[in-house]
Each structure stands twice: as C-alpha cells, then as structure tokens.
Amino acid sequence: MPSVPSLAVTLHKCLAEAFSAVLPEDTPGEWIDPMLRRSDRADFQANGVLALAKRLRTNPRDLAGQVVESLPANEEIASAEVSGPGFLNVDVTDAAVLRNLAARSDDERLGVPYAEHPGTTVIDYSQPNVAKEMHVGHLRSTVIGDAITQILEHRGEKVIRRHHIGDWGTQFGMLIQYLVEHPHELDHESDSADAKDEGEAAMARLNRLYKAAYSLFETDEEFKARARDRVVALQSGDEQSLTLWHKIVDESKTYFQGVYEVLDVEIRDEDIVGESAYNDGLQAVVRDLESSGVAVRSEGALCVFFDDVKGPDGTPTPLIVQKSNGGFGYAATDLAAIRDRIGELGADTVLYVVDARQALHFRMVFETAQRAGWLPEGAARQLAFGTVLGKDGKPFKTRAGGSVRLVDLLEEATQRAALVVREKAQDLTEDEIQERAAQVGIGAVKYADLSNSMTRDYVFDLDRMVSLQGDTSVYLQYAYARIQSIFRKAGGEKAKVHPTLDLEPAERALALHLDEFGDTLAAVAENYEPHKLASYLYELATLYSPFYETCPVLKADTQQLVQNRLFLCDLTARTLRQGMTLLGIRTPERL
C-alpha cells in the first residue's frame, strides 16, 4: 500500500502552487517555501511570505493576500487568512483530518513511508570489553544504538550491526599466560555456585581469573615478562594461545548475552566483531599509510599529524597508528575496521555510537581514513553521547567510587517497577506482576536515556523514571493500557471513521498530532535523533488525556460517535505501540 502524505505535506504542496501562481516566472524555485508549521492560533501557519516579500521588495501583507486568493479549490482547507505582518493562518476541515487518518489506519505501517533512497548503514554500538563486567557506561551506547537501528530499518535502510568488543591486547597476554600456568582455573565452579544464571556464573569465573592474573602480574616480574611474550604469541597465531583466548571470549559472550536479555536487546553472535577480527589487516594499514605519506615515522612510531591538534605545550599531538615497539593501538584497529566496512560491507554510512569523550580520537581517525582514500567525506559520523550522572550531578558511581554494574541497575529498576504495577493492577497474578515489572522497569531505564538528546548528560533517578506522572515511559505505557481497557469494555463495538462528524477541540488536537507520525519518523531517522520520537510519543499521550476526560467514548451520544472515538483510540494505541517498539520499549496490554 502506498504511503499516506500528512496534511502538512499536502498543504505545503498546495501553498507552494499558490505562491508560484502570484510570483514572476523567473522567481528562483528555492525561494518558494511556505515554511509551514503547526500553530497555536490555527491548525497551521505559513511564514514564508515574509522572507519572500523581502527578497521581492514588496508588501508582505499584500503578497499574502494574493496567495490566499490564488489557493486552488480543495477539500482540505477550511479557511486561510492573513495575520499580522504577513503570516498565513490555515485551518483544515474535520473531514480531511478523518479521511487522512482513515487511510493511515488501513496500513499496518500507519502510512509511514519508506526512505526514498535507502542505503547501507553500518552502526557500531554496545562495545563491552571481554573479561570485564558491563557497567552503567555501556547502557547509553546499547540503548541508543538499538533504537537507531530499529528506526533506520523501519525506514527501509539495510543496517549492519557491529559490536566492536575489546578482545585483543595486553590484558589477554596476562590472562592467557595465567591459564597456561593454571590450566583448570576457568573451569572452577565454586565461586559461581550462587549465581542466578549462566551469564552471572561466567562473569564470576572471569572476575576471579582476572583478579588472580592481575595480582601475579603486579607482583611477579618474571610472570609479567612471560605475559608480555604471550601477547606476541597470541597476535602471531600461536595455537595454544588462541585456544585459551577463545575460551575467555566465549565465557564473556555468555555473560554479555545474559545482560542483553535482561535489557531486552537482541545482540546476534554474528554481529559481535571485535578488535581481533581486524588483526590480519593491520600490517596493510601501516604499509598503505606509510607508502602514501599520510603517516610518517616519529621516534620509531608511525604517526599521523594534524595542524589543529596540539598538546598543552603547543607541540603536535599525533594519531599513533603503530607504536615504536611494533605494537598496535585502537587507531590501527579502527582504521582497519573502516576499510572493511566501506570496502567489504559496502557501507554508504558508518555510525559510531560512542562516548563524547572520544570525539577527538574519532575525528582524527576519520580524517586519516579520508586522506588515505578509504572513507568518502561525510560517510562516517560519531553519534556522541553524554555521561550518566547520579543525583549529585556527578558521574554515576557506587558509594565506594567504582562503576555501577549494569545488571544491578536493571534489577533495581525492575524491583521499583514491581511496586508500581502491584499498586495499579491488583487483579494480576504474581507471575504477571513480575513479567510486567520487567517490561515497565527496563522500559523506564531506556526511555529516560532516549528522551534526552544523546549529547546531553542526564541524571539517573529511578524514582522519577518509574513515576506515572511526567515524561516517563510508564506514563506512555499506562496510556496504552488504558486504551486496551476501553476495548475490553466495548462489547464488540467496532472502531469506524465517520468523516461527516464534527470534531471536538480535544479530538482535533489528538487527530492532528496522529497525522504527524510519519513526518516525525522521517526527521528522526534523517538526523539520528530518537529523543524527538520520544517527545512525539509523550505529547501524543498528553493529548490523549484531555480527549479521554472530555470526550466520552463508550457513552457517547450516538453509535457513530462511539465508533469515531474508538477509531481515534485505536490509532492512538497503534501509534504508541509502534513508536515505543522502535525505541525498544514494550507496551503491556494491562498495568
């Protein structure tokens, strides 16, 4: 089924035709922009006449009047009048609103169009480190990356997920050498007997292994030397080293999947492509950068210099591709990944959902790849996110000053949500309460993150997150559940559109907002701004509230009115469900 243009799109086209009809034929096309937007004074306001009149050196009110007179006859516009210095206030007919929504309702995509020219996007997000616990810092990358992935795929984009896990480097020499000398340590179960699941058991084993290896590494110089030699053996393909390395990575993946399951995010094993995957390409990166002159040797290291990147003392700060001892850092791996993502995966766009504090690193990596001819200009973009803060406004830490474990955070959110669910739905069984508590609690954590612009820091406050009041996912879930309750009580009455009916103010406001869903999703996908989808959904739930309070649904005066209002309820629920699904948030039928 073809997509359904919003009323804003239809009106924009209509006004543009009226503009063209009153302007000289040689008027540049880019000047003809009605600049249409929603308004408090009318359904829509067009502000484009002011800028156009200034360019043409004519009176804006007179020009606006000519535009109104030239509007073609149509069924959408109820009235159009000049306001102020030359604004155009436009109201649409109730019938046009209802017909447009009816067309959207007939489509399972709610009339949302696919992108006109979808491409291939590789998105790099949720980058945990092998043999280390996931903490609150991994939350934002995972939640934001998952939402953007869902939104882009919904628009028709081919999206390739990449989870660039930290699985290569010095710490693995330490861990593997310890296992060589203590071969049964990773299989030891005693410390994980109390773990709730396989993932926690895996992390308990890895924690114990890491602590023991690190303690030896710090106190035994001979072991430290053997561990460093082991790094070379690993990177050279030594069979024993690789076998033990695989065991450590597999244990970590078991743990990762346990956390992702709780977070209700799908992370497929084939999408986990860590630093190690690019090891074979590192020498080619070095060779090509050095031969092309993009990188030069400095004190034995291979470096890329930038005119505008200098240290506090004014000396240039390079991107180090290869260390003086022949080792490789993050830069080499990231450059090899770019070559693979553009050259092998055929990406048009590569997105990196990474902490804002790494902005300089990625700017240098992108510029290096562009100089080398591996990356088209503008094809790579870091979607930088801010920091999760505690209530004291400082980076979120435990009382002891350590990183907050992600699993602990999610468990506490679920427990808080259970209190809300138990209070609101006293007829649910305990199993149903726990199921909904997980949906509400995890949804609350995700929404608190996604409802903020990703570049901003935000305060992690569970009391506010699980509140039924304010801009929270619980408020949206409750609105959805309330609509489902209406349909359970409807006694088989069907939702149906009756375009001849007049709409009450609360109905019009709700209906016009529903009509904006497709335009909102298009803008969210184009600019990678999931917080604007969250804002749209919150406003939708907010507009539904006065509709629910002032426009009786099942007790409306006529059957046609009952059906019409049931239709608005149904489309509101479907829009809430679709939007929240794209954000990775569940919508329970009952709360």
Coordinates of C-alpha atoms in Angstrom, one line a residue:
M1 CA 0.0 0.0 0.0
P2 CA 1.4 3.4 -0.9
S3 CA 2.3 5.7 2.0
V4 CA -0.1 8.4 3.1
P5 CA 1.2 12.0 2.9
S6 CA 0.4 14.0 6.0
L7 CA -1.9 17.0 5.9
A8 CA 1.2 19.2 6.4
V9 CA 2.8 17.7 3.2
T10 CA -0.5 18.2 1.2
L11 CA -0.9 21.8 2.4
H12 CA 2.7 22.6 1.7
K13 CA 2.3 21.5 -1.9
C14 CA -1.0 23.4 -2.2
L15 CA 0.6 26.6 -0.8
A16 CA 3.7 26.3 -3.0
E17 CA 1.4 26.2 -6.0
A18 CA -0.4 29.3 -4.8
F19 CA 3.0 31.1 -4.3
S20 CA 4.1 30.2 -7.8
A21 CA 0.8 31.5 -9.3
V22 CA 1.4 35.0 -8.0
L23 CA 5.1 35.3 -8.5
P24 CA 7.1 36.3 -11.6
E25 CA 8.0 33.3 -13.7
D26 CA 11.8 33.9 -13.2
T27 CA 11.5 33.6 -9.4
P28 CA 14.1 31.0 -8.2
G29 CA 12.4 27.8 -7.1
E30 CA 14.3 27.7 -3.8
W31 CA 12.6 31.0 -2.8
I32 CA 9.2 29.4 -2.9
D33 CA 9.0 27.8 0.5
P34 CA 5.8 28.3 2.5
M35 CA 7.6 27.5 5.7
L36 CA 4.6 25.7 7.1
R37 CA 4.4 24.6 10.7
R38 CA 1.8 23.8 13.4
S39 CA 0.4 26.8 15.2
D40 CA -1.5 27.7 18.4
R41 CA -3.5 30.3 16.5
A42 CA -4.7 28.0 13.7
D43 CA -4.0 24.4 12.7
F44 CA -1.1 25.6 10.6
Q45 CA 0.8 28.8 10.0
A46 CA 2.9 29.6 6.9
N47 CA 5.7 32.1 7.5
G48 CA 7.3 32.0 4.1
V49 CA 5.7 35.1 2.7
L50 CA 7.8 37.4 4.9
A51 CA 11.1 36.2 3.6
L52 CA 9.8 36.1 0.0
A53 CA 8.4 39.7 0.2
K54 CA 11.7 41.0 1.5
R55 CA 13.5 39.5 -1.5
L56 CA 10.9 40.8 -3.9
R57 CA 10.8 44.2 -2.2
T58 CA 7.1 44.1 -1.9
N59 CA 4.5 44.5 0.9
P60 CA 4.2 41.1 2.7
R61 CA 0.5 41.6 3.7
D62 CA -0.4 42.3 0.1
L63 CA 1.6 39.3 -1.1
A64 CA 0.0 37.1 1.5
G65 CA -3.5 38.3 0.4
Q66 CA -2.6 37.4 -3.2
V67 CA -1.5 33.9 -2.1
V68 CA -4.8 33.3 -0.3
E69 CA -6.8 34.4 -3.4
S70 CA -4.7 32.0 -5.6
L71 CA -5.2 28.9 -3.4
P72 CA -6.7 26.2 -5.6
A73 CA -10.0 24.7 -4.7
N74 CA -9.6 21.7 -2.5
E75 CA -11.3 19.6 0.2
E76 CA -8.5 20.1 2.8
I77 CA -8.6 23.8 3.6
A78 CA -11.4 25.1 5.8
S79 CA -10.1 28.6 5.9
A80 CA -7.0 30.7 5.1
E81 CA -6.4 34.2 6.3
V82 CA -3.7 36.8 6.6
S83 CA -2.4 37.6 10.1
G84 CA 0.0 40.1 11.4
P85 CA 2.7 41.4 9.1
G86 CA 2.1 38.7 6.5
F87 CA 1.6 35.3 8.2
L88 CA -0.9 32.9 6.7
N89 CA -3.1 31.1 9.2
V90 CA -4.7 27.9 7.8
D91 CA -7.3 25.6 9.2
V92 CA -8.2 22.2 7.7
T93 CA -11.6 20.6 7.6
D94 CA -12.6 17.9 10.1
A95 CA -13.4 15.6 7.2
A96 CA -9.9 16.0 5.7
V97 CA -8.3 15.1 9.1
L98 CA -10.5 12.0 9.5
R99 CA -10.0 10.8 5.9
N100 CA -6.3 11.1 6.2
L101 CA -6.3 9.1 9.5
A102 CA -8.6 6.5 8.0
A103 CA -6.1 6.0 5.1
R104 CA -3.3 5.7 7.7
S105 CA -5.2 3.2 9.8
D106 CA -5.7 0.8 6.8
D107 CA -1.9 0.4 6.5
E108 CA 0.0 -1.7 9.0
R109 CA 2.8 0.8 8.8
L110 CA 0.3 3.6 9.7
G111 CA 1.0 5.3 6.4
V112 CA 4.7 5.9 7.2
P113 CA 6.7 6.0 4.0
Y114 CA 10.0 4.1 3.3
A115 CA 13.0 6.3 2.7
E116 CA 13.1 7.4 -0.9
H117 CA 16.7 6.3 -1.4
P118 CA 17.6 3.7 1.3
G119 CA 21.2 2.7 1.5
T120 CA 23.5 0.6 3.7
T121 CA 24.5 1.7 7.2
V122 CA 27.0 0.0 9.4
I123 CA 26.3 1.0 13.0
D124 CA 28.9 0.4 15.7
Y125 CA 27.4 0.3 19.2
S126 CA 27.5 -1.5 22.6
Q127 CA 31.2 -2.2 22.8
P128 CA 31.8 -4.1 26.1
N129 CA 35.2 -5.5 27.0
V130 CA 36.0 -9.2 27.2
A131 CA 36.6 -10.5 30.7
K132 CA 35.1 -7.3 32.3
E133 CA 31.7 -6.6 33.6
M134 CA 29.3 -4.3 31.8
H135 CA 28.6 -1.1 33.7
V136 CA 26.4 1.9 33.5
G137 CA 28.7 3.4 30.9
H138 CA 27.6 0.6 28.4
L139 CA 24.0 1.5 28.9
R140 CA 23.8 4.5 26.6
S141 CA 25.6 3.0 23.7
T142 CA 23.5 -0.1 23.7
V143 CA 20.1 1.6 24.1
I144 CA 20.8 4.4 21.7
G145 CA 22.3 2.1 19.1
D146 CA 19.5 -0.3 19.3
A147 CA 16.8 2.4 18.9
I148 CA 18.6 4.0 15.9
T149 CA 19.0 0.6 14.3
Q150 CA 15.3 -0.2 14.6
I151 CA 14.3 3.3 13.3
L152 CA 16.6 3.0 10.3
E153 CA 15.4 -0.5 9.4
H154 CA 11.8 0.7 9.7
R155 CA 12.6 3.3 7.0
G156 CA 13.9 0.6 4.7
E157 CA 17.7 1.1 5.3
K158 CA 19.9 -2.0 5.2
V159 CA 21.6 -1.9 8.6
I160 CA 24.6 -4.0 9.5
R161 CA 25.2 -4.1 13.2
R162 CA 28.8 -4.2 14.6
H163 CA 29.6 -4.7 18.2
H164 CA 33.3 -3.8 18.4
I165 CA 34.2 -5.6 21.6
G166 CA 37.5 -5.2 23.3
D167 CA 39.0 -8.7 22.9
W168 CA 42.7 -8.0 22.0
G169 CA 45.7 -6.5 23.7
T170 CA 48.0 -6.6 26.7
Q171 CA 45.5 -7.9 29.3
F172 CA 44.9 -11.1 27.2
G173 CA 48.6 -11.9 27.4
M174 CA 48.2 -11.7 31.2
L175 CA 45.1 -13.8 31.3
I176 CA 46.2 -16.4 28.9
Q177 CA 49.6 -16.9 30.5
Y178 CA 47.9 -17.3 33.8
L179 CA 45.7 -20.0 32.3
V180 CA 48.7 -21.8 30.8
E181 CA 50.2 -22.0 34.2
H182 CA 46.9 -22.7 36.0
P183 CA 45.0 -24.8 33.3
H184 CA 41.9 -25.6 35.4
E185 CA 41.1 -22.1 36.7
L186 CA 38.5 -21.1 34.1
D187 CA 36.6 -24.3 34.7
H188 CA 36.4 -23.8 38.5
E189 CA 32.8 -23.5 39.6
S190 CA 32.9 -22.9 43.4
D191 CA 32.8 -19.1 43.3
S192 CA 29.9 -19.1 40.9
A193 CA 27.6 -21.5 42.8
D194 CA 25.3 -18.8 43.9
A195 CA 25.0 -17.1 40.5
K196 CA 21.4 -16.6 39.3
D197 CA 22.1 -17.7 35.7
E198 CA 24.8 -18.9 33.4
G199 CA 25.8 -15.4 32.5
E200 CA 26.5 -14.4 36.1
A201 CA 28.3 -17.7 36.6
A202 CA 30.5 -16.9 33.6
M203 CA 31.4 -13.4 34.9
A204 CA 32.1 -14.8 38.4
R205 CA 34.7 -17.1 36.8
L206 CA 36.2 -14.3 34.7
N207 CA 36.3 -12.0 37.7
R208 CA 38.2 -14.5 39.8
L209 CA 40.6 -15.3 36.9
Y210 CA 41.2 -11.6 36.2
K211 CA 42.0 -10.7 39.8
A212 CA 44.3 -13.7 40.2
A213 CA 46.2 -12.9 37.0
Y214 CA 46.4 -9.2 37.7
S215 CA 47.7 -9.8 41.2
L216 CA 50.5 -12.0 39.8
F217 CA 51.2 -9.6 37.0
E218 CA 51.8 -6.7 39.5
T219 CA 53.9 -8.7 41.9
D220 CA 56.0 -11.1 39.8
E221 CA 58.3 -9.5 37.3
E222 CA 59.1 -12.9 35.7
F223 CA 55.4 -13.6 35.2
K224 CA 54.9 -10.1 33.8
A225 CA 57.7 -10.8 31.2
R226 CA 56.1 -14.1 30.2
A227 CA 52.7 -12.4 29.9
R228 CA 54.1 -9.8 27.5
D229 CA 55.7 -12.5 25.4
R230 CA 52.3 -14.3 25.4
V231 CA 50.8 -11.2 23.7
V232 CA 53.2 -11.6 20.8
A233 CA 52.4 -15.3 20.6
L234 CA 48.7 -14.6 20.6
Q235 CA 49.0 -12.0 17.8
S236 CA 51.2 -14.3 15.9
G237 CA 48.6 -17.0 15.8
D238 CA 50.1 -19.4 18.4
E239 CA 47.6 -22.3 18.6
Q240 CA 47.7 -22.8 22.4
S241 CA 47.2 -19.1 23.0
L242 CA 44.3 -18.9 20.5
T243 CA 42.6 -21.9 22.1
L244 CA 42.7 -20.3 25.6
W245 CA 41.8 -16.9 24.1
H246 CA 38.6 -18.4 22.6
K247 CA 37.6 -19.9 25.9
I248 CA 37.9 -16.4 27.6
V249 CA 35.9 -14.8 24.7
D250 CA 33.2 -17.4 24.8
E251 CA 32.8 -17.1 28.5
S252 CA 32.4 -13.3 28.1
K253 CA 29.9 -13.7 25.3
T254 CA 27.8 -15.9 27.6
Y255 CA 27.8 -13.1 30.2
F256 CA 27.1 -10.4 27.6
Q257 CA 24.0 -12.3 26.3
G258 CA 22.7 -12.6 29.8
V259 CA 22.8 -8.8 30.3
Y260 CA 21.4 -8.1 26.9
E261 CA 18.5 -10.5 27.6
V262 CA 17.6 -8.6 30.7
L263 CA 18.0 -5.3 28.8
D264 CA 15.6 -6.7 26.2
V265 CA 18.0 -6.0 23.3
E266 CA 18.8 -8.5 20.6
I267 CA 22.6 -8.9 20.0
R268 CA 23.3 -11.6 17.5
D269 CA 26.6 -13.5 17.7
E270 CA 27.5 -12.9 14.1
D271 CA 27.3 -9.1 14.7
I272 CA 29.9 -9.3 17.5
V273 CA 33.1 -8.5 15.6
G274 CA 35.8 -7.5 18.0
E275 CA 39.2 -5.8 17.6
S276 CA 40.8 -9.2 16.9
A277 CA 38.8 -9.6 13.7
Y278 CA 41.0 -6.9 12.1
N279 CA 44.3 -8.2 13.2
D280 CA 45.2 -9.6 9.8
G281 CA 44.6 -6.2 8.2
L282 CA 46.8 -4.1 10.5
Q283 CA 50.1 -4.5 8.5
A284 CA 48.3 -3.4 5.4
V285 CA 47.0 -0.3 7.1
V286 CA 50.6 0.5 8.2
R287 CA 52.0 -0.2 4.8
D288 CA 49.5 1.8 2.8
L289 CA 49.5 4.8 5.2
E290 CA 53.3 5.0 5.2
S291 CA 53.7 4.5 1.4
S292 CA 51.2 7.2 0.7
G293 CA 52.8 9.7 3.0
V294 CA 49.6 10.0 5.1
A295 CA 51.6 8.7 8.1
V296 CA 55.2 9.2 9.0
R297 CA 57.7 7.8 11.4
S298 CA 58.4 9.8 14.5
E299 CA 60.7 8.5 17.3
G300 CA 60.1 5.0 15.9
A301 CA 56.3 5.2 15.9
L302 CA 54.1 5.6 12.8
C303 CA 52.1 8.8 13.3
V304 CA 49.5 11.0 11.5
F305 CA 49.8 14.7 12.3
F306 CA 47.1 17.4 12.2
D307 CA 47.6 21.1 12.0
D308 CA 44.9 21.9 14.6
V309 CA 45.7 19.1 17.1
K310 CA 48.3 20.2 19.7
G311 CA 49.1 19.4 23.3
P312 CA 49.0 21.9 26.1
D313 CA 52.7 22.9 25.4
G314 CA 51.8 23.6 21.7
T315 CA 53.6 20.6 20.3
P316 CA 51.6 18.5 17.7
T317 CA 49.6 15.6 19.1
P318 CA 49.6 12.8 16.5
L319 CA 47.4 9.8 15.9
I320 CA 49.6 6.8 16.7
V321 CA 48.9 4.0 14.3
Q322 CA 51.8 1.8 15.3
K323 CA 53.9 2.0 18.4
S324 CA 57.7 2.2 18.4
N325 CA 57.8 -1.4 19.7
G326 CA 55.8 -2.6 16.7
G327 CA 52.5 -2.9 18.7
F328 CA 49.2 -1.6 17.6
G329 CA 46.6 0.6 19.4
Y330 CA 43.0 1.5 18.9
A331 CA 43.7 3.7 15.9
A332 CA 45.1 0.9 13.7
T333 CA 42.1 -1.3 14.6
D334 CA 39.6 1.5 13.9
L335 CA 41.2 2.2 10.6
A336 CA 41.2 -1.4 9.5
A337 CA 37.5 -1.6 10.5
I338 CA 36.7 1.4 8.3
R339 CA 38.4 -0.2 5.3
D340 CA 36.3 -3.4 5.9
R341 CA 33.0 -1.5 6.5
I342 CA 33.4 0.6 3.4
G343 CA 35.3 -1.8 1.1
E344 CA 33.8 -5.2 2.0
L345 CA 30.4 -4.4 3.6
G346 CA 29.6 -1.7 1.1
A347 CA 28.5 0.9 3.7
D348 CA 27.3 4.2 2.5
T349 CA 27.3 5.4 6.1
V350 CA 29.2 4.3 9.1
L351 CA 27.8 5.3 12.5
Y352 CA 29.7 5.1 15.8
V353 CA 27.6 5.3 19.0
V354 CA 30.5 6.2 21.3
D355 CA 31.1 8.4 24.4
A356 CA 31.6 12.1 23.6
R357 CA 34.9 12.0 25.4
Q358 CA 36.3 10.0 22.4
A359 CA 35.4 12.7 19.9
L360 CA 39.0 13.8 19.2
H361 CA 40.1 10.2 18.6
F362 CA 37.4 9.6 16.0
R363 CA 37.8 12.9 14.3
M364 CA 41.5 12.0 13.8
V365 CA 40.7 8.5 12.6
F366 CA 38.0 9.7 10.1
E367 CA 40.3 12.4 8.7
T368 CA 43.2 9.9 8.4
A369 CA 40.9 7.4 6.5
Q370 CA 39.7 10.2 4.2
R371 CA 43.3 11.3 3.5
A372 CA 44.1 7.7 2.6
G373 CA 41.1 7.5 0.3
W374 CA 39.4 4.8 2.3
L375 CA 36.5 6.8 3.5
P376 CA 34.3 9.2 1.4
E377 CA 33.9 12.6 3.0
G378 CA 30.9 12.7 5.4
A379 CA 30.4 8.9 5.2
A380 CA 31.4 8.4 8.9
R381 CA 29.8 10.0 11.9
Q382 CA 30.2 9.6 15.6
L383 CA 26.9 9.8 17.4
A384 CA 28.5 11.1 20.6
F385 CA 26.6 10.7 23.9
G386 CA 26.9 12.3 27.3
T387 CA 27.5 10.9 30.7
V388 CA 25.1 9.2 33.1
L389 CA 25.0 11.3 36.3
G390 CA 24.0 10.5 39.8
K391 CA 21.5 12.7 41.8
D392 CA 24.5 14.7 43.0
G393 CA 25.2 15.8 39.4
K394 CA 28.5 13.9 39.2
P395 CA 29.3 10.8 37.1
F396 CA 27.2 7.9 38.4
K397 CA 29.3 5.8 40.8
T398 CA 28.9 3.3 43.6
R399 CA 29.3 4.5 47.2
A400 CA 32.8 3.1 47.1
G401 CA 33.6 5.2 44.0
G402 CA 33.5 2.3 41.4
S403 CA 31.5 1.8 38.3
V404 CA 27.9 0.8 38.8
R405 CA 27.2 -2.7 37.5
L406 CA 24.6 -2.7 34.7
V407 CA 22.9 -5.8 35.9
D408 CA 22.4 -4.3 39.4
L409 CA 20.9 -1.2 37.9
L410 CA 18.4 -3.2 35.8
E411 CA 17.5 -5.4 38.7
E412 CA 16.7 -2.4 40.9
A413 CA 14.6 -0.8 38.1
T414 CA 12.6 -3.9 37.8
Q415 CA 12.0 -4.1 41.6
R416 CA 10.9 -0.5 41.7
A417 CA 8.5 -1.1 38.8
A418 CA 7.0 -4.1 40.5
L419 CA 5.8 -1.8 43.3
V420 CA 4.0 0.5 40.7
V421 CA 2.5 -2.5 38.8
R422 CA 1.3 -4.2 42.0
E423 CA -0.4 -1.0 43.2
K424 CA -2.2 -0.3 39.8
A425 CA -3.2 -3.8 38.9
Q426 CA -4.3 -5.7 41.9
D427 CA -6.0 -8.4 39.9
L428 CA -2.8 -9.7 38.4
T429 CA -1.0 -12.9 39.5
E430 CA 2.4 -12.6 40.9
D431 CA 3.9 -14.1 37.7
E432 CA 2.1 -11.5 35.7
I433 CA 3.3 -8.7 38.0
Q434 CA 6.9 -9.8 37.6
E435 CA 6.6 -10.0 33.8
R436 CA 5.1 -6.5 33.6
A437 CA 7.6 -5.2 36.1
A438 CA 10.4 -6.2 33.8
Q439 CA 8.7 -4.5 30.9
V440 CA 8.0 -1.4 32.9
G441 CA 11.3 -1.2 34.7
I442 CA 13.6 -1.8 31.7
G443 CA 11.4 0.4 29.6
A444 CA 11.8 3.2 32.2
V445 CA 15.6 2.9 32.0
K446 CA 15.6 3.0 28.2
Y447 CA 13.1 5.9 27.9
A448 CA 15.0 8.0 30.5
D449 CA 18.0 7.7 28.3
L450 CA 16.3 8.1 24.9
S451 CA 14.1 11.0 25.9
N452 CA 17.2 13.1 26.4
S453 CA 19.2 14.5 23.5
M454 CA 22.1 12.0 23.3
T455 CA 24.7 14.7 23.5
R456 CA 23.5 15.8 26.9
D457 CA 24.4 14.3 30.3
Y458 CA 21.4 13.0 32.3
V459 CA 20.6 12.2 35.9
F460 CA 19.8 8.5 36.7
D461 CA 16.9 8.8 39.1
L462 CA 14.8 5.6 39.4
D463 CA 12.1 7.3 41.5
R464 CA 11.4 9.7 38.6
M465 CA 11.8 7.1 35.9
V466 CA 9.1 4.7 37.2
S467 CA 6.7 7.5 38.0
L468 CA 3.2 7.5 36.5
Q469 CA 3.5 11.3 36.3
G470 CA 5.6 13.3 33.9
D471 CA 7.7 12.4 30.9
T472 CA 8.3 8.7 31.6
S473 CA 7.8 5.5 29.7
V474 CA 5.4 4.4 32.5
Y475 CA 3.1 7.3 31.6
L476 CA 3.1 6.2 27.9
Q477 CA 2.6 2.5 28.8
Y478 CA -0.3 3.5 31.1
A479 CA -1.9 5.5 28.3
Y480 CA -1.6 2.4 26.0
A481 CA -3.0 0.1 28.7
R482 CA -5.9 2.4 29.4
I483 CA -6.9 2.3 25.7
Q484 CA -6.8 -1.5 25.8
S485 CA -9.1 -1.4 28.8
I486 CA -11.7 0.6 26.8
F487 CA -11.7 -2.0 24.0
R488 CA -12.2 -4.8 26.6
K489 CA -15.3 -3.0 27.7
A490 CA -16.5 -2.1 24.2
G491 CA -18.7 -5.2 23.9
G492 CA -17.8 -5.9 20.3
E493 CA -18.4 -2.4 19.1
K494 CA -16.0 -1.6 16.2
A495 CA -13.9 1.4 15.5
K496 CA -15.0 3.1 12.4
V497 CA -14.4 6.5 10.8
H498 CA -17.3 8.8 10.0
P499 CA -15.8 11.9 8.2
T500 CA -19.1 13.8 8.3
L501 CA -18.9 14.2 12.1
D502 CA -17.6 17.4 13.7
L503 CA -14.6 17.1 15.9
E504 CA -14.4 18.5 19.5
P505 CA -11.3 20.5 20.2
A506 CA -9.6 17.7 22.1
E507 CA -10.4 15.3 19.3
R508 CA -8.9 17.7 16.7
A509 CA -5.7 18.2 18.7
L510 CA -5.2 14.4 19.1
A511 CA -6.1 13.7 15.4
L512 CA -3.7 16.4 14.0
H513 CA -0.9 15.0 16.1
L514 CA -1.5 11.5 15.0
D515 CA -1.2 12.8 11.4
E516 CA 2.3 13.9 12.1
F517 CA 3.7 10.5 12.9
G518 CA 5.2 9.7 9.5
D519 CA 6.9 13.1 9.2
T520 CA 8.3 12.8 12.7
L521 CA 9.8 9.4 12.0
A522 CA 11.4 10.6 8.8
A523 CA 13.1 13.5 10.6
V524 CA 14.2 11.3 13.5
A525 CA 15.8 8.8 11.0
E526 CA 17.5 11.5 8.9
N527 CA 19.1 13.2 11.9
Y528 CA 19.6 10.2 14.2
E529 CA 17.5 11.8 17.0
P530 CA 15.5 9.2 18.9
H531 CA 14.7 11.8 21.6
K532 CA 12.4 13.5 19.1
L533 CA 10.4 10.3 18.7
A534 CA 10.2 10.0 22.5
S535 CA 9.0 13.7 22.6
Y536 CA 6.3 13.0 20.0
L537 CA 5.0 10.0 21.9
Y538 CA 4.9 11.9 25.2
E539 CA 2.9 14.6 23.5
L540 CA 0.6 12.0 22.0
A541 CA -0.1 10.5 25.4
T542 CA -0.5 14.0 26.8
L543 CA -3.1 14.9 24.2
Y544 CA -4.9 11.7 24.7
S545 CA -5.5 12.6 28.3
P546 CA -7.9 15.5 27.7
F547 CA -9.6 13.6 25.0
Y548 CA -10.2 10.8 27.4
E549 CA -11.5 13.2 30.1
T550 CA -13.8 15.4 27.9
C551 CA -14.9 13.1 25.1
P552 CA -16.8 10.0 26.4
V553 CA -16.0 7.1 24.2
L554 CA -18.4 4.2 25.0
K555 CA -21.0 6.5 26.5
A556 CA -21.0 9.0 23.5
D557 CA -24.4 10.2 22.3
T558 CA -24.6 8.2 19.1
Q559 CA -23.2 5.0 17.7
Q560 CA -21.4 6.8 15.0
L561 CA -19.7 9.0 17.6
V562 CA -18.8 5.9 19.7
Q563 CA -17.2 4.3 16.6
N564 CA -15.4 7.5 15.6
R565 CA -13.9 7.9 19.1
L566 CA -13.0 4.2 19.2
F567 CA -11.2 4.8 15.9
L568 CA -9.1 7.6 17.5
C569 CA -8.4 5.4 20.5
D570 CA -7.3 2.5 18.3
L571 CA -5.0 4.7 16.1
T572 CA -3.5 6.3 19.2
A573 CA -2.7 2.9 20.7
R574 CA -1.2 1.6 17.5
T575 CA 0.9 4.7 17.1
L576 CA 2.1 4.5 20.7
R577 CA 2.9 0.8 20.3
Q578 CA 4.8 1.3 17.0
G579 CA 6.8 4.3 18.3
M580 CA 7.7 2.6 21.6
T581 CA 8.7 -0.6 19.7
L582 CA 11.1 1.4 17.6
L583 CA 12.6 2.7 20.9
G584 CA 12.9 -0.9 22.2
I585 CA 10.2 -0.5 24.8
R586 CA 7.4 -3.0 25.5
T587 CA 3.7 -2.0 25.7
P588 CA 1.8 -4.3 28.2
E589 CA -1.9 -4.7 27.5
R590 CA -2.6 -4.2 31.2
L591 CA -0.9 -2.4 34.0

